[in-house]
Amino acid sequence: MRRGTIVIALFILIVAGVIGAVFFLRNQPPLEITLAVDPLAADWMEEAVQNFNASDITINNTQRIHLTYTVIPDFDVWQDTPWTAQNHPDGWLASSSTATTYANMPLQIIAPSTARTLLVWGAYTSRANVLTDDGTIPLDWAQVINAAETENWGLLGGEENWRFVKLAFSLPDSTTIGLAALFSGAAAVAENVNISGATRGADFEDQIGAVVNRVPNFNTIGADAAAFMARGISQAEIALAPESQWLNNLQGIVRNEPIIFSYPEYAFVFDFPLAAYEDTTDPQNADAIAAVQAFGAWLLRPEQQATLGNYGLRPVNNAPSEPNDLFAAGEQYGIQRNPIISAIIQPPNVNEARALIQWFGTVSR
């Protein structure tokens, strides 16, 4: 056999071997990765994880990935620390970087933000018109605090048969959403985005305490104040909730009465960071982190970011742009695709947050 023929044959054998090895490796069982997801992202993640698993993305050029996820409130993670070195998910999609900052565990932030949603006021139109002089001023904490302190709609200029003002927001001692509502109130009272030290003192305790006391029963609200508002005006008339929850409950809410949405001057942004758990005792941890990194990169692709509006969520770097997303339905009630967000709240440290939770426990009894 000629020398050139031998070289060609060897080359073909090598290529066939490489192809065979890659084929063999790609057909090995995928790397199983677990992801913890906050309920605020659960609907989005249900479809995202399914589509990611179908996309045949690999690490190390050969190792396929299969994601499974469980839903756990990020408040439970940072407050109760349920994970240990022996029992933890590989990745965590929290609702807020506040949660990952507060969590006392070895985390590597893979993506500081994968989506966004904002705390937004929602009020039934009849009530909002009383507090805002028929819409000539925006609805924000000053108007809500005044309503809470006055207590009675008749004294505020509304109808006597409306009786007492009924407010709603999620429980601050069991949800990050509820705690964010208290942060929002602290920023408004202090007129400052930096609320370190602003969650105590007579001004905060008197004004925000009045708001807390106008929530008839926190235990009936749960983690979704917008869904609670959809039960009817007799349950709650004004609430502070994430924009995504408002949009997902909008149809049920407006069956009762049209609603008006208003963005607080001091914004709390849920930014949905993606983190990987760093476990130096696990020899497969490097692959697990690489898999979470691959998922994070996939979530940030333009085509994936474009789907967020279908869940009432905002892309990381721009405004929702799809013409038929949930934002389209909310615009006539005051939802904005591109609101001015110039004053973003800076939460206090975890010790001050825990002190605030304790204060809430005493004032809400």
mmCIF file of N, CA, C and O in Angstrom, residues 252-328:
data_model
loop_
_atom_site.group_PDB
_atom_site.id
_atom_site.type_symbol
_atom_site.label_atom_id
_atom_site.label_comp_id
_atom_site.label_asym_id
_atom_site.label_seq_id
_atom_site.Cartn_x
_atom_site.Cartn_y
_atom_site.Cartn_z
ATOM 1 N N GLY A 252 -58.935 39.412 36.471
ATOM 2 C CA GLY A 252 -59.789 39.200 37.628
ATOM 3 C C GLY A 252 -60.046 40.468 38.408
ATOM 4 O O GLY A 252 -61.146 40.668 38.947
ATOM 5 N N ILE A 253 -59.069 41.352 38.463
ATOM 6 C CA ILE A 253 -59.206 42.600 39.217
ATOM 7 C C ILE A 253 -60.214 43.529 38.554
ATOM 8 O O ILE A 253 -61.120 44.065 39.204
ATOM 9 N N VAL A 254 -60.080 43.742 37.253
ATOM 10 C CA VAL A 254 -60.920 44.740 36.578
ATOM 11 C C VAL A 254 -62.362 44.266 36.401
ATOM 12 O O VAL A 254 -63.222 45.056 36.009
ATOM 13 N N ARG A 255 -62.639 42.994 36.677
ATOM 14 C CA ARG A 255 -64.039 42.563 36.704
ATOM 15 C C ARG A 255 -64.794 43.247 37.838
ATOM 16 O O ARG A 255 -66.006 43.427 37.762
ATOM 17 N N ASN A 256 -64.079 43.621 38.893
ATOM 18 C CA ASN A 256 -64.714 44.290 40.032
ATOM 19 C C ASN A 256 -64.899 45.781 39.758
ATOM 20 O O ASN A 256 -65.977 46.337 39.966
ATOM 21 N N GLU A 257 -63.835 46.409 39.283
ATOM 22 C CA GLU A 257 -63.834 47.845 38.975
ATOM 23 C C GLU A 257 -62.500 48.152 38.309
ATOM 24 O O GLU A 257 -61.488 47.516 38.635
ATOM 25 N N PRO A 258 -62.446 49.100 37.390
ATOM 26 C CA PRO A 258 -61.147 49.471 36.807
ATOM 27 C C PRO A 258 -60.158 49.875 37.903
ATOM 28 O O PRO A 258 -60.549 50.390 38.954
ATOM 29 N N ILE A 259 -58.889 49.639 37.626
ATOM 30 C CA ILE A 259 -57.835 49.910 38.597
ATOM 31 C C ILE A 259 -56.883 50.959 38.037
ATOM 32 O O ILE A 259 -56.800 51.149 36.816
ATOM 33 N N ILE A 260 -56.196 51.641 38.926
ATOM 34 C CA ILE A 260 -55.168 52.604 38.531
ATOM 35 C C ILE A 260 -53.840 52.153 39.144
ATOM 36 O O ILE A 260 -53.763 51.892 40.349
ATOM 37 N N PHE A 261 -52.820 52.059 38.298
ATOM 38 C CA PHE A 261 -51.484 51.695 38.764
ATOM 39 C C PHE A 261 -50.618 52.948 38.868
ATOM 40 O O PHE A 261 -50.747 53.876 38.064
ATOM 41 N N SER A 262 -49.729 52.929 39.844
ATOM 42 C CA SER A 262 -48.839 54.077 40.051
ATOM 43 C C SER A 262 -47.488 53.576 40.559
ATOM 44 O O SER A 262 -47.431 52.735 41.464
ATOM 45 N N TYR A 263 -46.414 54.089 39.963
ATOM 46 C CA TYR A 263 -45.061 53.669 40.329
ATOM 47 C C TYR A 263 -44.534 54.547 41.470
ATOM 48 O O TYR A 263 -44.521 55.778 41.343
ATOM 49 N N PRO A 264 -44.111 53.948 42.589
ATOM 50 C CA PRO A 264 -43.561 54.751 43.684
ATOM 51 C C PRO A 264 -42.349 55.566 43.232
ATOM 52 O O PRO A 264 -41.594 55.144 42.339
ATOM 53 N N GLU A 265 -42.164 56.717 43.859
ATOM 54 C CA GLU A 265 -41.001 57.548 43.540
ATOM 55 C C GLU A 265 -39.705 56.796 43.824
ATOM 56 O O GLU A 265 -38.736 56.897 43.068
ATOM 57 N N TYR A 266 -39.695 56.048 44.930
ATOM 58 C CA TYR A 266 -38.522 55.261 45.289
ATOM 59 C C TYR A 266 -38.808 53.807 44.909
ATOM 60 O O TYR A 266 -39.706 53.173 45.465
ATOM 61 N N ALA A 267 -38.051 53.314 43.950
ATOM 62 C CA ALA A 267 -38.367 52.021 43.337
ATOM 63 C C ALA A 267 -37.649 50.886 44.038
ATOM 64 O O ALA A 267 -36.446 50.976 44.333
ATOM 65 N N PHE A 268 -38.379 49.802 44.280
ATOM 66 C CA PHE A 268 -37.735 48.549 44.667
ATOM 67 C C PHE A 268 -37.775 47.632 43.467
ATOM 68 O O PHE A 268 -38.850 47.339 42.930
ATOM 69 N N VAL A 269 -36.605 47.167 43.033
ATOM 70 C CA VAL A 269 -36.494 46.349 41.828
ATOM 71 C C VAL A 269 -36.178 44.909 42.214
ATOM 72 O O VAL A 269 -35.159 44.634 42.854
ATOM 73 N N PHE A 270 -37.058 43.998 41.842
ATOM 74 C CA PHE A 270 -36.759 42.569 41.946
ATOM 75 C C PHE A 270 -35.950 42.211 40.699
ATOM 76 O O PHE A 270 -36.438 42.341 39.571
ATOM 77 N N ASP A 271 -34.711 41.754 40.907
ATOM 78 C CA ASP A 271 -33.796 41.608 39.771
ATOM 79 C C ASP A 271 -33.434 40.162 39.442
ATOM 80 O O ASP A 271 -32.646 39.914 38.546
ATOM 81 N N PHE A 272 -33.964 39.198 40.156
ATOM 82 C CA PHE A 272 -33.843 37.782 39.833
ATOM 83 C C PHE A 272 -32.394 37.351 39.528
ATOM 84 O O PHE A 272 -32.085 36.934 38.402
ATOM 85 N N PRO A 273 -31.502 37.429 40.501
ATOM 86 C CA PRO A 273 -30.132 36.958 40.269
ATOM 87 C C PRO A 273 -30.076 35.432 40.219
ATOM 88 O O PRO A 273 -30.886 34.746 40.846
ATOM 89 N N LEU A 274 -29.140 34.928 39.464
ATOM 90 C CA LEU A 274 -28.896 33.485 39.402
ATOM 91 C C LEU A 274 -27.563 33.201 40.086
ATOM 92 O O LEU A 274 -26.535 33.800 39.735
ATOM 93 N N ALA A 275 -27.591 32.307 41.069
ATOM 94 C CA ALA A 275 -26.383 31.969 41.826
ATOM 95 C C ALA A 275 -26.151 30.465 41.770
ATOM 96 O O ALA A 275 -27.085 29.669 41.607
ATOM 97 N N ALA A 276 -24.891 30.066 41.899
ATOM 98 C CA ALA A 276 -24.521 28.658 42.012
ATOM 99 C C ALA A 276 -23.990 28.411 43.425
ATOM 100 O O ALA A 276 -23.344 29.282 44.013
ATOM 101 N N TYR A 277 -24.290 27.250 43.946
ATOM 102 C CA TYR A 277 -23.802 26.876 45.270
ATOM 103 C C TYR A 277 -22.384 26.333 45.122
ATOM 104 O O TYR A 277 -22.134 25.417 44.344
ATOM 105 N N GLU A 278 -21.460 26.898 45.869
ATOM 106 C CA GLU A 278 -20.062 26.463 45.812
ATOM 107 C C GLU A 278 -19.809 25.438 46.914
ATOM 108 O O GLU A 278 -19.882 25.757 48.102
ATOM 109 N N ASP A 279 -19.515 24.217 46.518
ATOM 110 C CA ASP A 279 -19.275 23.126 47.468
ATOM 111 C C ASP A 279 -17.901 22.528 47.192
ATOM 112 O O ASP A 279 -17.739 21.716 46.283
ATOM 113 N N THR A 280 -16.925 22.930 47.953
ATOM 114 C CA THR A 280 -15.544 22.487 47.717
ATOM 115 C C THR A 280 -15.347 21.017 48.051
ATOM 116 O O THR A 280 -14.341 20.428 47.669
ATOM 117 N N THR A 281 -16.306 20.405 48.761
ATOM 118 C CA THR A 281 -16.169 18.988 49.116
ATOM 119 C C THR A 281 -16.689 18.075 48.020
ATOM 120 O O THR A 281 -16.499 16.862 48.085
ATOM 121 N N ASP A 282 -17.341 18.630 47.020
ATOM 122 C CA ASP A 282 -17.949 17.830 45.964
ATOM 123 C C ASP A 282 -17.073 17.882 44.718
ATOM 124 O O ASP A 282 -16.899 18.947 44.111
ATOM 125 N N PRO A 283 -16.529 16.742 44.279
ATOM 126 C CA PRO A 283 -15.654 16.754 43.090
ATOM 127 C C PRO A 283 -16.379 17.146 41.811
ATOM 128 O O PRO A 283 -15.751 17.525 40.834
ATOM 129 N N GLN A 284 -17.708 17.052 41.807
ATOM 130 C CA GLN A 284 -18.473 17.423 40.605
ATOM 131 C C GLN A 284 -18.981 18.863 40.663
ATOM 132 O O GLN A 284 -19.711 19.288 39.763
ATOM 133 N N ASN A 285 -18.573 19.618 41.692
ATOM 134 C CA ASN A 285 -19.110 20.962 41.831
ATOM 135 C C ASN A 285 -18.713 21.868 40.672
ATOM 136 O O ASN A 285 -19.503 22.712 40.255
ATOM 137 N N ALA A 286 -17.507 21.695 40.145
ATOM 138 C CA ALA A 286 -17.070 22.539 39.026
ATOM 139 C C ALA A 286 -17.984 22.341 37.819
ATOM 140 O O ALA A 286 -18.354 23.309 37.138
ATOM 141 N N ASP A 287 -18.371 21.098 37.542
ATOM 142 C CA ASP A 287 -19.286 20.842 36.435
ATOM 143 C C ASP A 287 -20.664 21.424 36.721
ATOM 144 O O ASP A 287 -21.329 21.953 35.815
ATOM 145 N N ALA A 288 -21.109 21.330 37.965
ATOM 146 C CA ALA A 288 -22.412 21.882 38.331
ATOM 147 C C ALA A 288 -22.422 23.396 38.132
ATOM 148 O O ALA A 288 -23.394 23.960 37.609
ATOM 149 N N ILE A 289 -21.354 24.069 38.547
ATOM 150 C CA ILE A 289 -21.264 25.519 38.366
ATOM 151 C C ILE A 289 -21.251 25.866 36.885
ATOM 152 O O ILE A 289 -21.918 26.805 36.440
ATOM 153 N N ALA A 290 -20.495 25.085 36.099
ATOM 154 C CA ALA A 290 -20.463 25.325 34.649
ATOM 155 C C ALA A 290 -21.854 25.162 34.036
ATOM 156 O O ALA A 290 -22.242 25.906 33.126
ATOM 157 N N ALA A 291 -22.618 24.203 34.550
ATOM 158 C CA ALA A 291 -23.968 23.990 34.039
ATOM 159 C C ALA A 291 -24.880 25.165 34.392
ATOM 160 O O ALA A 291 -25.674 25.617 33.558
ATOM 161 N N VAL A 292 -24.767 25.676 35.615
ATOM 162 C CA VAL A 292 -25.573 26.840 36.007
ATOM 163 C C VAL A 292 -25.154 28.059 35.178
ATOM 164 O O VAL A 292 -26.001 28.871 34.779
ATOM 165 N N GLN A 293 -23.855 28.170 34.895
ATOM 166 C CA GLN A 293 -23.388 29.257 34.031
ATOM 167 C C GLN A 293 -23.995 29.144 32.638
ATOM 168 O O GLN A 293 -24.408 30.162 32.042
ATOM 169 N N ALA A 294 -24.069 27.941 32.121
ATOM 170 C CA ALA A 294 -24.663 27.736 30.789
ATOM 171 C C ALA A 294 -26.131 28.125 30.797
ATOM 172 O O ALA A 294 -26.634 28.737 29.843
ATOM 173 N N PHE A 295 -26.824 27.794 31.868
ATOM 174 C CA PHE A 295 -28.236 28.166 31.973
ATOM 175 C C PHE A 295 -28.391 29.681 32.059
ATOM 176 O O PHE A 295 -29.275 30.261 31.418
ATOM 177 N N GLY A 296 -27.520 30.320 32.850
ATOM 178 C CA GLY A 296 -27.579 31.776 32.960
ATOM 179 C C GLY A 296 -27.343 32.459 31.628
ATOM 180 O O GLY A 296 -28.053 33.411 31.264
ATOM 181 N N ALA A 297 -26.345 31.989 30.878
ATOM 182 C CA ALA A 297 -26.070 32.570 29.556
ATOM 183 C C ALA A 297 -27.258 32.368 28.623
ATOM 184 O O ALA A 297 -27.590 33.258 27.821
ATOM 185 N N TRP A 298 -27.904 31.212 28.732
ATOM 186 C CA TRP A 298 -29.066 30.930 27.887
ATOM 187 C C TRP A 298 -30.233 31.858 28.227
ATOM 188 O O TRP A 298 -30.912 32.379 27.337
ATOM 189 N N LEU A 299 -30.476 32.105 29.536
ATOM 190 C CA LEU A 299 -31.563 32.997 29.949
ATOM 191 C C LEU A 299 -31.363 34.422 29.438
ATOM 192 O O LEU A 299 -32.332 35.143 29.208
ATOM 193 N N LEU A 300 -30.104 34.828 29.265
ATOM 194 C CA LEU A 300 -29.808 36.194 28.842
ATOM 195 C C LEU A 300 -29.754 36.367 27.326
ATOM 196 O O LEU A 300 -29.522 37.476 26.844
ATOM 197 N N ARG A 301 -29.970 35.297 26.588
ATOM 198 C CA ARG A 301 -30.026 35.427 25.137
ATOM 199 C C ARG A 301 -31.201 36.334 24.752
ATOM 200 O O ARG A 301 -32.252 36.316 25.401
ATOM 201 N N PRO A 302 -31.053 37.125 23.690
ATOM 202 C CA PRO A 302 -32.140 38.041 23.284
ATOM 203 C C PRO A 302 -33.477 37.342 23.084
ATOM 204 O O PRO A 302 -34.521 37.876 23.471
ATOM 205 N N GLU A 303 -33.458 36.154 22.495
ATOM 206 C CA GLU A 303 -34.730 35.481 22.226
ATOM 207 C C GLU A 303 -35.409 35.018 23.515
ATOM 208 O O GLU A 303 -36.647 34.944 23.583
ATOM 209 N N GLN A 304 -34.602 34.714 24.546
ATOM 210 C CA GLN A 304 -35.198 34.342 25.829
ATOM 211 C C GLN A 304 -35.685 35.573 26.583
ATOM 212 O O GLN A 304 -36.759 35.552 27.197
ATOM 213 N N GLN A 305 -34.926 36.644 26.543
ATOM 214 C CA GLN A 305 -35.341 37.885 27.195
ATOM 215 C C GLN A 305 -36.640 38.414 26.592
ATOM 216 O O GLN A 305 -37.470 39.004 27.287
ATOM 217 N N ALA A 306 -36.838 38.178 25.309
ATOM 218 C CA ALA A 306 -38.038 38.679 24.636
ATOM 219 C C ALA A 306 -39.307 37.997 25.131
ATOM 220 O O ALA A 306 -40.412 38.531 24.955
ATOM 221 N N THR A 307 -39.186 36.825 25.774
ATOM 222 C CA THR A 307 -40.375 36.107 26.250
ATOM 223 C C THR A 307 -40.842 36.587 27.617
ATOM 224 O O THR A 307 -41.946 36.220 28.049
ATOM 225 N N LEU A 308 -40.053 37.396 28.299
ATOM 226 C CA LEU A 308 -40.367 37.756 29.682
ATOM 227 C C LEU A 308 -41.685 38.512 29.819
ATOM 228 O O LEU A 308 -42.406 38.359 30.811
ATOM 229 N N GLY A 309 -42.004 39.358 28.825
ATOM 230 C CA GLY A 309 -43.243 40.118 28.882
ATOM 231 C C GLY A 309 -44.479 39.249 28.944
ATOM 232 O O GLY A 309 -45.537 39.680 29.441
ATOM 233 N N ASN A 310 -44.373 38.004 28.483
ATOM 234 C CA ASN A 310 -45.510 37.093 28.547
ATOM 235 C C ASN A 310 -45.838 36.692 29.976
ATOM 236 O O ASN A 310 -46.925 36.163 30.245
ATOM 237 N N TYR A 311 -44.886 36.920 30.880
ATOM 238 C CA TYR A 311 -45.080 36.606 32.303
ATOM 239 C C TYR A 311 -45.187 37.869 33.148
ATOM 240 O O TYR A 311 -45.182 37.800 34.378
ATOM 241 N N GLY A 312 -45.266 39.021 32.500
ATOM 242 C CA GLY A 312 -45.334 40.279 33.232
ATOM 243 C C GLY A 312 -43.998 40.729 33.774
ATOM 244 O O GLY A 312 -43.940 41.611 34.637
ATOM 245 N N LEU A 313 -42.916 40.153 33.282
ATOM 246 C CA LEU A 313 -41.566 40.502 33.724
ATOM 247 C C LEU A 313 -40.871 41.357 32.674
ATOM 248 O O LEU A 313 -41.221 41.329 31.491
ATOM 249 N N ARG A 314 -39.862 42.089 33.120
ATOM 250 C CA ARG A 314 -39.105 42.978 32.242
ATOM 251 C C ARG A 314 -37.744 42.365 31.891
ATOM 252 O O ARG A 314 -37.118 41.726 32.733
ATOM 253 N N PRO A 315 -37.275 42.591 30.662
ATOM 254 C CA PRO A 315 -35.905 42.195 30.328
ATOM 255 C C PRO A 315 -34.897 42.946 31.195
ATOM 256 O O PRO A 315 -35.218 43.968 31.800
ATOM 257 N N VAL A 316 -33.686 42.438 31.219
ATOM 258 C CA VAL A 316 -32.651 43.012 32.084
ATOM 259 C C VAL A 316 -32.266 44.408 31.628
ATOM 260 O O VAL A 316 -32.130 45.330 32.452
ATOM 261 N N ASN A 317 -32.094 44.605 30.331
ATOM 262 C CA ASN A 317 -31.467 45.842 29.844
ATOM 263 C C ASN A 317 -32.357 46.755 29.015
ATOM 264 O O ASN A 317 -31.903 47.804 28.566
ATOM 265 N N ASN A 318 -33.604 46.384 28.797
ATOM 266 C CA ASN A 318 -34.453 47.257 27.986
ATOM 267 C C ASN A 318 -35.906 47.088 28.387
ATOM 268 O O ASN A 318 -36.226 46.338 29.312
ATOM 269 N N ALA A 319 -36.784 47.768 27.694
ATOM 270 C CA ALA A 319 -38.211 47.713 28.002
ATOM 271 C C ALA A 319 -38.857 46.527 27.291
ATOM 272 O O ALA A 319 -38.371 46.078 26.246
ATOM 273 N N PRO A 320 -39.950 46.000 27.824
ATOM 274 C CA PRO A 320 -40.689 44.959 27.114
ATOM 275 C C PRO A 320 -41.146 45.482 25.753
ATOM 276 O O PRO A 320 -41.613 46.615 25.643
ATOM 277 N N SER A 321 -41.006 44.658 24.734
ATOM 278 C CA SER A 321 -41.254 45.162 23.375
ATOM 279 C C SER A 321 -42.297 44.371 22.602
ATOM 280 O O SER A 321 -42.730 44.803 21.539
ATOM 281 N N GLU A 322 -42.715 43.212 23.117
ATOM 282 C CA GLU A 322 -43.682 42.415 22.365
ATOM 283 C C GLU A 322 -45.053 43.088 22.372
ATOM 284 O O GLU A 322 -45.539 43.503 23.431
ATOM 285 N N PRO A 323 -45.719 43.211 21.234
ATOM 286 C CA PRO A 323 -46.982 43.962 21.174
ATOM 287 C C PRO A 323 -48.151 43.278 21.872
ATOM 288 O O PRO A 323 -49.128 43.938 22.231
ATOM 289 N N ASN A 324 -48.081 41.974 22.066
ATOM 290 C CA ASN A 324 -49.218 41.246 22.623
ATOM 291 C C ASN A 324 -48.915 40.639 23.990
ATOM 292 O O ASN A 324 -49.566 39.678 24.401
ATOM 293 N N ASP A 325 -47.942 41.182 24.706
ATOM 294 C CA ASP A 325 -47.609 40.640 26.021
ATOM 295 C C ASP A 325 -48.557 41.201 27.078
ATOM 296 O O ASP A 325 -49.483 41.955 26.788
ATOM 297 N N LEU A 326 -48.323 40.828 28.334
ATOM 298 C CA LEU A 326 -49.204 41.269 29.415
ATOM 299 C C LEU A 326 -49.152 42.778 29.623
ATOM 300 O O LEU A 326 -50.118 43.377 30.101
ATOM 301 N N PHE A 327 -48.037 43.400 29.263
ATOM 302 C CA PHE A 327 -47.930 44.853 29.418
ATOM 303 C C PHE A 327 -48.946 45.583 28.544
ATOM 304 O O PHE A 327 -49.440 46.648 28.909
ATOM 305 N N ALA A 328 -49.254 45.015 27.398
ATOM 306 C CA ALA A 328 -50.219 45.647 26.498
ATOM 307 C C ALA A 328 -51.581 45.776 27.171
ATOM 308 O O ALA A 328 -52.275 46.785 27.016
#
